[in-house]
Short mmCIF file of C-alpha atoms in Angstrom, two decimals:
data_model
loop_
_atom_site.label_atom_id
_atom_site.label_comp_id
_atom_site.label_asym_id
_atom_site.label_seq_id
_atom_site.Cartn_x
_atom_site.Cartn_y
_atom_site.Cartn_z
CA UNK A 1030 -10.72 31.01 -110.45
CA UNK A 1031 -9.83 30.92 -106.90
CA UNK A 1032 -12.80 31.15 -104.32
CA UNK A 1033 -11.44 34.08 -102.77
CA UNK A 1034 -11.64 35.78 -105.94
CA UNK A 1035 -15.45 34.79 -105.94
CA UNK A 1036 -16.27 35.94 -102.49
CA UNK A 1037 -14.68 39.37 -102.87
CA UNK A 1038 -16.51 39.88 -105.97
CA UNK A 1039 -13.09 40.74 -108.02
CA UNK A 1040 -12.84 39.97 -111.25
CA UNK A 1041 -12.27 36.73 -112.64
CA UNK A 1042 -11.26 34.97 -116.02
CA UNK A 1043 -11.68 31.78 -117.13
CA UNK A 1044 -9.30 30.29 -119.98
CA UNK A 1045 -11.10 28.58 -123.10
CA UNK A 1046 -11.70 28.90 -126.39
CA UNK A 1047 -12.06 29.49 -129.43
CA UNK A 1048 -15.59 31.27 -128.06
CA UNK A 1049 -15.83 33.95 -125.41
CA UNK A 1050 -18.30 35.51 -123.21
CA UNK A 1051 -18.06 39.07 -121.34
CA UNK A 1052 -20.00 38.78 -118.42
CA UNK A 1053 -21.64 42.04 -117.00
CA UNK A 1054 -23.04 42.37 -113.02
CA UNK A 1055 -25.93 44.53 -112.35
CA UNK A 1056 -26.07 47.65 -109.98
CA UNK A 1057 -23.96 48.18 -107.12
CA UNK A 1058 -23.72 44.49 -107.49
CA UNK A 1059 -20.36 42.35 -108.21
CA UNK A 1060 -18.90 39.50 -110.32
CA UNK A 1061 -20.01 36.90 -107.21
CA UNK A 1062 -23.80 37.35 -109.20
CA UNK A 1063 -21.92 35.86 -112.93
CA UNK A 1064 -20.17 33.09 -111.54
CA UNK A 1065 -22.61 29.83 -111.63
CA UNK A 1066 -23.48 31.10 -115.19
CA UNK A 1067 -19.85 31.56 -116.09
CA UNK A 1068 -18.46 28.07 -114.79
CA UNK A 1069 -21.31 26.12 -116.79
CA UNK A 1070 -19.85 28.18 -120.06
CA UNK A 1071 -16.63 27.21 -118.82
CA UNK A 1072 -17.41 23.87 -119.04
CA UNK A 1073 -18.56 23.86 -122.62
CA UNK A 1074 -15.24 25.29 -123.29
CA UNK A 1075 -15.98 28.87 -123.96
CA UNK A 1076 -13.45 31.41 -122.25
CA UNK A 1077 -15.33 33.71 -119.61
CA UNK A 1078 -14.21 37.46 -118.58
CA UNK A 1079 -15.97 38.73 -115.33
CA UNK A 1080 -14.79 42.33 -115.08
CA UNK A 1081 -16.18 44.70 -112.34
CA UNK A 1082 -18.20 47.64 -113.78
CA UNK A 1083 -17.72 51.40 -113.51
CA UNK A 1084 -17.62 53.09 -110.54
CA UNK A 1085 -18.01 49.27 -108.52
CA UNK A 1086 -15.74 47.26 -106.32
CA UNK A 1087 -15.10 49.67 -103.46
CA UNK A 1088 -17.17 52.68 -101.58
CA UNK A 1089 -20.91 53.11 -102.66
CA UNK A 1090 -20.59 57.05 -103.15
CA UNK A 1091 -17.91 56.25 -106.04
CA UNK A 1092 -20.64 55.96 -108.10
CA UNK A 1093 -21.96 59.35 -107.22
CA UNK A 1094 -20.69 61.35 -110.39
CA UNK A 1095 -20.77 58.23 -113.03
CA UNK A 1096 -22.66 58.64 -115.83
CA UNK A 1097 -24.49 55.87 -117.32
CA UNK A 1098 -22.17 55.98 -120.77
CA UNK A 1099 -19.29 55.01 -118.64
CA UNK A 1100 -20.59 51.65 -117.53
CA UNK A 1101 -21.06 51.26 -121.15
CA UNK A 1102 -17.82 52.39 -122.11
CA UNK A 1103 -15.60 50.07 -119.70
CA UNK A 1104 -17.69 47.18 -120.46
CA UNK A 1105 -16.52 48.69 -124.39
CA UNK A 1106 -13.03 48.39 -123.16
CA UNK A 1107 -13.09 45.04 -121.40
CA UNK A 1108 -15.40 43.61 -124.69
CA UNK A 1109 -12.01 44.43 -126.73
CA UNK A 1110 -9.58 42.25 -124.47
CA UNK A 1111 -11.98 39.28 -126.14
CA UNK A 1112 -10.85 40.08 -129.40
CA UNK A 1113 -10.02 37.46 -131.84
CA UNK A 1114 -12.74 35.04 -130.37
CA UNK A 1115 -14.39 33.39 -133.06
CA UNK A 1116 -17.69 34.05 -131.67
CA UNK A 1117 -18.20 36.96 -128.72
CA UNK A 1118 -21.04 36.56 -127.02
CA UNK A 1119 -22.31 39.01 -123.61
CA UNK A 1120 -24.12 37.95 -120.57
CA UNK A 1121 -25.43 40.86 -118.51
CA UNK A 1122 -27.72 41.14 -115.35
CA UNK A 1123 -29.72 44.01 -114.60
CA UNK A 1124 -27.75 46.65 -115.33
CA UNK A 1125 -25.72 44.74 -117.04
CA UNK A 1126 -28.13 43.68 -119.37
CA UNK A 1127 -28.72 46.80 -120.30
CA UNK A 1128 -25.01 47.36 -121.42
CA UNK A 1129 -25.24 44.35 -123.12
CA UNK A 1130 -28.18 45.37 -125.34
CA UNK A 1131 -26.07 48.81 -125.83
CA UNK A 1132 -22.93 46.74 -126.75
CA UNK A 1133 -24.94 44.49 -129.31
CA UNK A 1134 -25.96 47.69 -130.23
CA UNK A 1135 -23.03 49.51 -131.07
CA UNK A 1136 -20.99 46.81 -132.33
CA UNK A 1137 -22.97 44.26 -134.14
CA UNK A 1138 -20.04 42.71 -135.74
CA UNK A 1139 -18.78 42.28 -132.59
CA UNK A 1140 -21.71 40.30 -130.84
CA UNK A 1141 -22.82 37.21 -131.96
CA UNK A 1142 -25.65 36.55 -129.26
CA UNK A 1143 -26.92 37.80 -125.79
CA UNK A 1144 -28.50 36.72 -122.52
CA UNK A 1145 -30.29 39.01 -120.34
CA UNK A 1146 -30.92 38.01 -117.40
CA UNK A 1147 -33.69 39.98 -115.27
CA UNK A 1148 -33.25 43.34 -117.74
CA UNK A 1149 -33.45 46.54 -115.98
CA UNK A 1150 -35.42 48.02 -118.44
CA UNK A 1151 -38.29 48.96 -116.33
CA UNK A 1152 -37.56 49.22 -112.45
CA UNK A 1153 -40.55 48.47 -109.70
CA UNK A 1154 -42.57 51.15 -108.40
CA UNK A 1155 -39.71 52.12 -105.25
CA UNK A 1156 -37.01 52.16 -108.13
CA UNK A 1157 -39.02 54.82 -110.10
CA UNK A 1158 -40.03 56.95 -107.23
CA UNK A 1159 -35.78 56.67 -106.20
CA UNK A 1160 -35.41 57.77 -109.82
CA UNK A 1161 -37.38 60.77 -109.81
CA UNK A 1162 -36.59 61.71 -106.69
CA UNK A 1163 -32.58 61.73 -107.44
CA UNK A 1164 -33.65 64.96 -110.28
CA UNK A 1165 -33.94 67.50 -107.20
CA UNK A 1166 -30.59 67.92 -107.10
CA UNK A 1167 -29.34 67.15 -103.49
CA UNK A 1168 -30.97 64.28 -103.30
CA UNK A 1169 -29.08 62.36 -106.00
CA UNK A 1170 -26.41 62.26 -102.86
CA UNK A 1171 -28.56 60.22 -100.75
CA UNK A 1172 -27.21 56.32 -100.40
CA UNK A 1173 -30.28 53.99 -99.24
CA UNK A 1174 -28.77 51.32 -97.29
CA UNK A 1175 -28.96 47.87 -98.61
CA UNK A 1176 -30.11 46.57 -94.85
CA UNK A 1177 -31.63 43.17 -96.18
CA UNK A 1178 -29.31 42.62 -98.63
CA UNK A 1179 -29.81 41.65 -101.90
CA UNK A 1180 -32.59 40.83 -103.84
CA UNK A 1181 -32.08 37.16 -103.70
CA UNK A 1182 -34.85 34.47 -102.60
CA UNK A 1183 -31.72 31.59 -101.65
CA UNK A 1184 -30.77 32.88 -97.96
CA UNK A 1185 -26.98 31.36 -98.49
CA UNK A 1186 -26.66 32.97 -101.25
CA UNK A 1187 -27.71 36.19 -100.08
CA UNK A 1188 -25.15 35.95 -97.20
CA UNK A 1189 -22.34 34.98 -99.38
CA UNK A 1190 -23.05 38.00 -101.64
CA UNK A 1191 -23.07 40.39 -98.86
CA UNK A 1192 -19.41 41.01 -98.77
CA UNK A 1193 -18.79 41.26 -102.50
CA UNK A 1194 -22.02 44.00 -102.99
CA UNK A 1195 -21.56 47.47 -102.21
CA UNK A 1196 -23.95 48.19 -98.90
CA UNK A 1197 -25.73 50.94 -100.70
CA UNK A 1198 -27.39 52.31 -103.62
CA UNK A 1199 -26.94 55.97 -104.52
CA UNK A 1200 -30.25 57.49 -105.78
CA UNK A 1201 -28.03 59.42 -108.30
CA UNK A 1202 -26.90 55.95 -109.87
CA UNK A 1203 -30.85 54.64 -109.56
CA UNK A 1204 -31.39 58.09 -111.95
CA UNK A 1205 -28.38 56.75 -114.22
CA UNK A 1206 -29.81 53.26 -114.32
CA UNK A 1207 -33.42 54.85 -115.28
CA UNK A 1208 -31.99 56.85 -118.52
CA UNK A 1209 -29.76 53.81 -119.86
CA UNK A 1210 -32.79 51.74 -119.51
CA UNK A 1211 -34.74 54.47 -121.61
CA UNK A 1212 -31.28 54.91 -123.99
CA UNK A 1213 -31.75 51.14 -124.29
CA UNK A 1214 -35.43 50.87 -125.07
CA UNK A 1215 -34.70 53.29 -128.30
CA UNK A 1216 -31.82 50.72 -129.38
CA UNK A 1217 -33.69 47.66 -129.23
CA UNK A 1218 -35.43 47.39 -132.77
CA UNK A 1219 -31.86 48.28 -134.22
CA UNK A 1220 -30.17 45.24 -132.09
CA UNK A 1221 -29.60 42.38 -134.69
CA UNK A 1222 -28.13 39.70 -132.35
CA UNK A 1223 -29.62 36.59 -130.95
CA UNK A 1224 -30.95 36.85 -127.37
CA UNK A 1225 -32.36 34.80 -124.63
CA UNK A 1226 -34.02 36.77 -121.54
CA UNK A 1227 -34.66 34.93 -118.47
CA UNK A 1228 -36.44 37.17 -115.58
CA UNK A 1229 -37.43 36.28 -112.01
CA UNK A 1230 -41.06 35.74 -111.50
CA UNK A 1231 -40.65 37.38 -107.77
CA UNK A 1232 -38.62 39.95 -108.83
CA UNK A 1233 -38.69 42.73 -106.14
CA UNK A 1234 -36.12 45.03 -108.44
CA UNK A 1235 -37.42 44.70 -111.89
CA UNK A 1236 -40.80 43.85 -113.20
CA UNK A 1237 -41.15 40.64 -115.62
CA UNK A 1238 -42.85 43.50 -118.14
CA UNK A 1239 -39.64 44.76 -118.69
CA UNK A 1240 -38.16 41.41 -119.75
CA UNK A 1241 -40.80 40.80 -121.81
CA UNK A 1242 -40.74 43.89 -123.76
CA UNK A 1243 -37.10 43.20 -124.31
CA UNK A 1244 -38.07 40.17 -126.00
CA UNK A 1245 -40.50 41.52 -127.69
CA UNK A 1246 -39.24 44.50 -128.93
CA UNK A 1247 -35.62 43.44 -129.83
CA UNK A 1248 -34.51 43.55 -133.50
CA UNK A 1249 -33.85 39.95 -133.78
CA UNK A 1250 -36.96 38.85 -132.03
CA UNK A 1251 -38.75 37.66 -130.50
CA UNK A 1252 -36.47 36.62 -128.12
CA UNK A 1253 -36.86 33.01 -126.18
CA UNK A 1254 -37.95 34.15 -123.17
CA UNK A 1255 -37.84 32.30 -119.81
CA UNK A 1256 -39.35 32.98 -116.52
CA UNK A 1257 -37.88 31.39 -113.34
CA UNK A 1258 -41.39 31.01 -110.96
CA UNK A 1259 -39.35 30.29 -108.05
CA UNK A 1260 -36.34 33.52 -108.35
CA UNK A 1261 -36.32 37.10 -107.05
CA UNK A 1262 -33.66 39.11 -109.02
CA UNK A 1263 -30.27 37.61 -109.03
CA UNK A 1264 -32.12 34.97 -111.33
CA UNK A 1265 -27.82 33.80 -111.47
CA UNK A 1266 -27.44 32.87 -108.13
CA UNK A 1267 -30.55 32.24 -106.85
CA UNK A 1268 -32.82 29.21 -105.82
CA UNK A 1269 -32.74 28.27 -109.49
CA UNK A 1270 -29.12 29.08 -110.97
CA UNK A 1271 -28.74 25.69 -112.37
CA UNK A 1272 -31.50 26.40 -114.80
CA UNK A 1273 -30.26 29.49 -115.24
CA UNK A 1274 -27.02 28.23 -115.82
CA UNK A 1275 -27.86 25.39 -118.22
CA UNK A 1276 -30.25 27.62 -120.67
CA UNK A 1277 -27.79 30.15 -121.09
CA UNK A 1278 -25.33 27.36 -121.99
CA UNK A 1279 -27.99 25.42 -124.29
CA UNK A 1280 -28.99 28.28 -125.54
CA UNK A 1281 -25.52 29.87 -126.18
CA UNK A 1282 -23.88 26.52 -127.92
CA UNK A 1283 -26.96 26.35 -130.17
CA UNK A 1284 -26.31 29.30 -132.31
CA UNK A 1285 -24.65 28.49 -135.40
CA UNK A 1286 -20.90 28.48 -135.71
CA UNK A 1287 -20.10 31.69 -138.80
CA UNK A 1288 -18.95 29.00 -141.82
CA UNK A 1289 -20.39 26.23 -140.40
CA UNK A 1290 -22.70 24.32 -142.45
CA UNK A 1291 -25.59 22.96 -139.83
CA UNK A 1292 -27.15 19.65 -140.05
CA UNK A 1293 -30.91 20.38 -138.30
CA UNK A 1294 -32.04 17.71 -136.17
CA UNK A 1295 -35.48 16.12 -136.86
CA UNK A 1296 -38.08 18.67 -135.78
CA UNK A 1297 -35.43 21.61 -134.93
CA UNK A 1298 -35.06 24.65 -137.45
CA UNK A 1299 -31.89 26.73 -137.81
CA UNK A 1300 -31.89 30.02 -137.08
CA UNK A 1301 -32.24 31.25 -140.26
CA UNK A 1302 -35.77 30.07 -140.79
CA UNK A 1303 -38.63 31.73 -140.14
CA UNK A 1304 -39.97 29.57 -137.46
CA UNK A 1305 -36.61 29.92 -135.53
CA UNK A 1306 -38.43 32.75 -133.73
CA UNK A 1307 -39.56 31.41 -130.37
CA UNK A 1308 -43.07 31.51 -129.50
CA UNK A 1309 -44.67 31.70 -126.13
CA UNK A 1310 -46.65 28.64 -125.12
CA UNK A 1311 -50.15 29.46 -124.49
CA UNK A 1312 -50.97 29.78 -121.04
CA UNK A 1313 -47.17 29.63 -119.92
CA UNK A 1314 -44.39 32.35 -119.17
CA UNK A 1315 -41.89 30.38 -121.21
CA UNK A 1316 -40.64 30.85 -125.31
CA UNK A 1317 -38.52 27.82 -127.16
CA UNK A 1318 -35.67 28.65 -128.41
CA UNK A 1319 -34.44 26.02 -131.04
CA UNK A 1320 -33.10 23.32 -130.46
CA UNK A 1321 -33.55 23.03 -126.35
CA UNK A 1322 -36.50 23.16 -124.01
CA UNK A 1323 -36.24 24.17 -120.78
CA UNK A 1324 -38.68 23.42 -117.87
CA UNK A 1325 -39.34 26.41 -115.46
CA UNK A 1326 -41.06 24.91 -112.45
#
């Protein structure tokens, strides 16, 4: 993956096997936000696809007009180039997540396991009001400039993904964002797959309810959950990606391989018993998944 092809946000691959991962970029965001996350799975050998969503990758009013089941159905389409994987699993932020959860969704034989990082399942207070705002018609036109960037704590980072994100957000698309969230929050009891959420404790886009409802509420929770206490939204590329990079990998190479007869380690269940379920520690913002425990400072 050339570092041009990071900066500009394009799309990237990278080659591995014989398990892939589609990874999905948030709103009005770009592939630049998957790429820490997607080199760590790289180096575990699993084949990453990085494609740039619906309506992305040039002028924010092209997503004027673009309903959310599109960014559902090209992430659909770009899902189907993994085909033949022995084990597909989807990484999605924000938005992204969302289409993830809809994918998992859909296609259960399809997904074998999901990370959400920072769900958009329930936007802050200035998302909701752009939400409800974008119904009286005209409005939905309006593009809010992004004039501080993005929401990203790391001020590198947020400089380097600058270029790559479109400069504004069309409350039309905020509107589109607010029904696949609520499309999503029906699905979730029906979603079998494995999941790990990880959510920003600073978040200025989402609120760390929404994550947790995800894991809550998801049909093969509850979910591990994991809350960076140092990261705004772009938990991926922010001041702690290399956490985020390494649980998504633990937690990703832990699930079982379909065939493959597992050997528990002492004191770690599979994920077919009961106790495989993480459970928050008391007092913390953090759930175990099996097998791996990771410290959120």
């Amino acid at each position: 993956m050339a570092r041009t092809g990071i900066e500009h946000g394009r799309e990237f691959e990278l080659r591995g096997g014989p398990d892939a991962v589609l990874l999905l970029h948030g709103l009005t965001g770009s592939t630049f936000e998957m790429h820490v996350v997607a080199r760590r799975l790289a180096d575990t050998g699993m084949r990453c696809l990085a494609p740039v969503m619906a309506g992305h990758g040039g002028d924010p009013r092209d997503l004027l007009g673009v309903p959310w089941s599109e960014w559902i159905a090209k992430a659909r389409r770009e899902l189907g180039r993994l085909e033949g994987a022995r084990r597909t699993f989807v990484v999605g932020c924000s938005m992204g997540a969302l289409v993830a959860c809809a994918l998992a969704h859909d296609h259960p034989e399809r997904v074998d396991g999901l990370v959400l990082l920072a769900p958009a399942l329930e936007l802050q207070l200035h998302g909701r009001l752009g939400a409800l705002l974008a119904r009286l018609g005209p409005v939905s036109r309006i593009v809010v400039p992004k004039e501080a960037g993005s929401d990203v704590r790391d001020p590198e980072m947020r400089e380097r993904n600058r270029a790559p994100t479109l400069g504004g957000v069309p409350l039309g698309a905020v509107a589109e964002l607010a029904a696949l969230a609520a499309h999503v929050d029906r699905q979730l009891p029906g979603i079998a797959a494995p999941a790990l959420v990880v959510a920003g404790a600073r978040d200025h886009t989402v609120t760390v309810g929404g994550a947790r409802r995800i894991a809550r509420r998801i049909g093969s929770g509850p979910a591990e959950l994991v809350v960076l206490e140092d990261s705004w939204h772009l938990v991926g590329i922010d001041v702690e990606r290399d956490l985020c990079a390494g649980v998504t990998a633990r937690f990703l190479t832990s699930l079982p391989v379909p065939g493959a007869r597992a050997t528990p380690e002492p004191g770690r269940r599979t994920r077919g018993d009961d106790g495989a379920r993480a459970r928050e520690r008391s007092g913390g913002t953090r759930r175990r998944g099996p097998g791996w425990s990771p410290r959120a400072r």
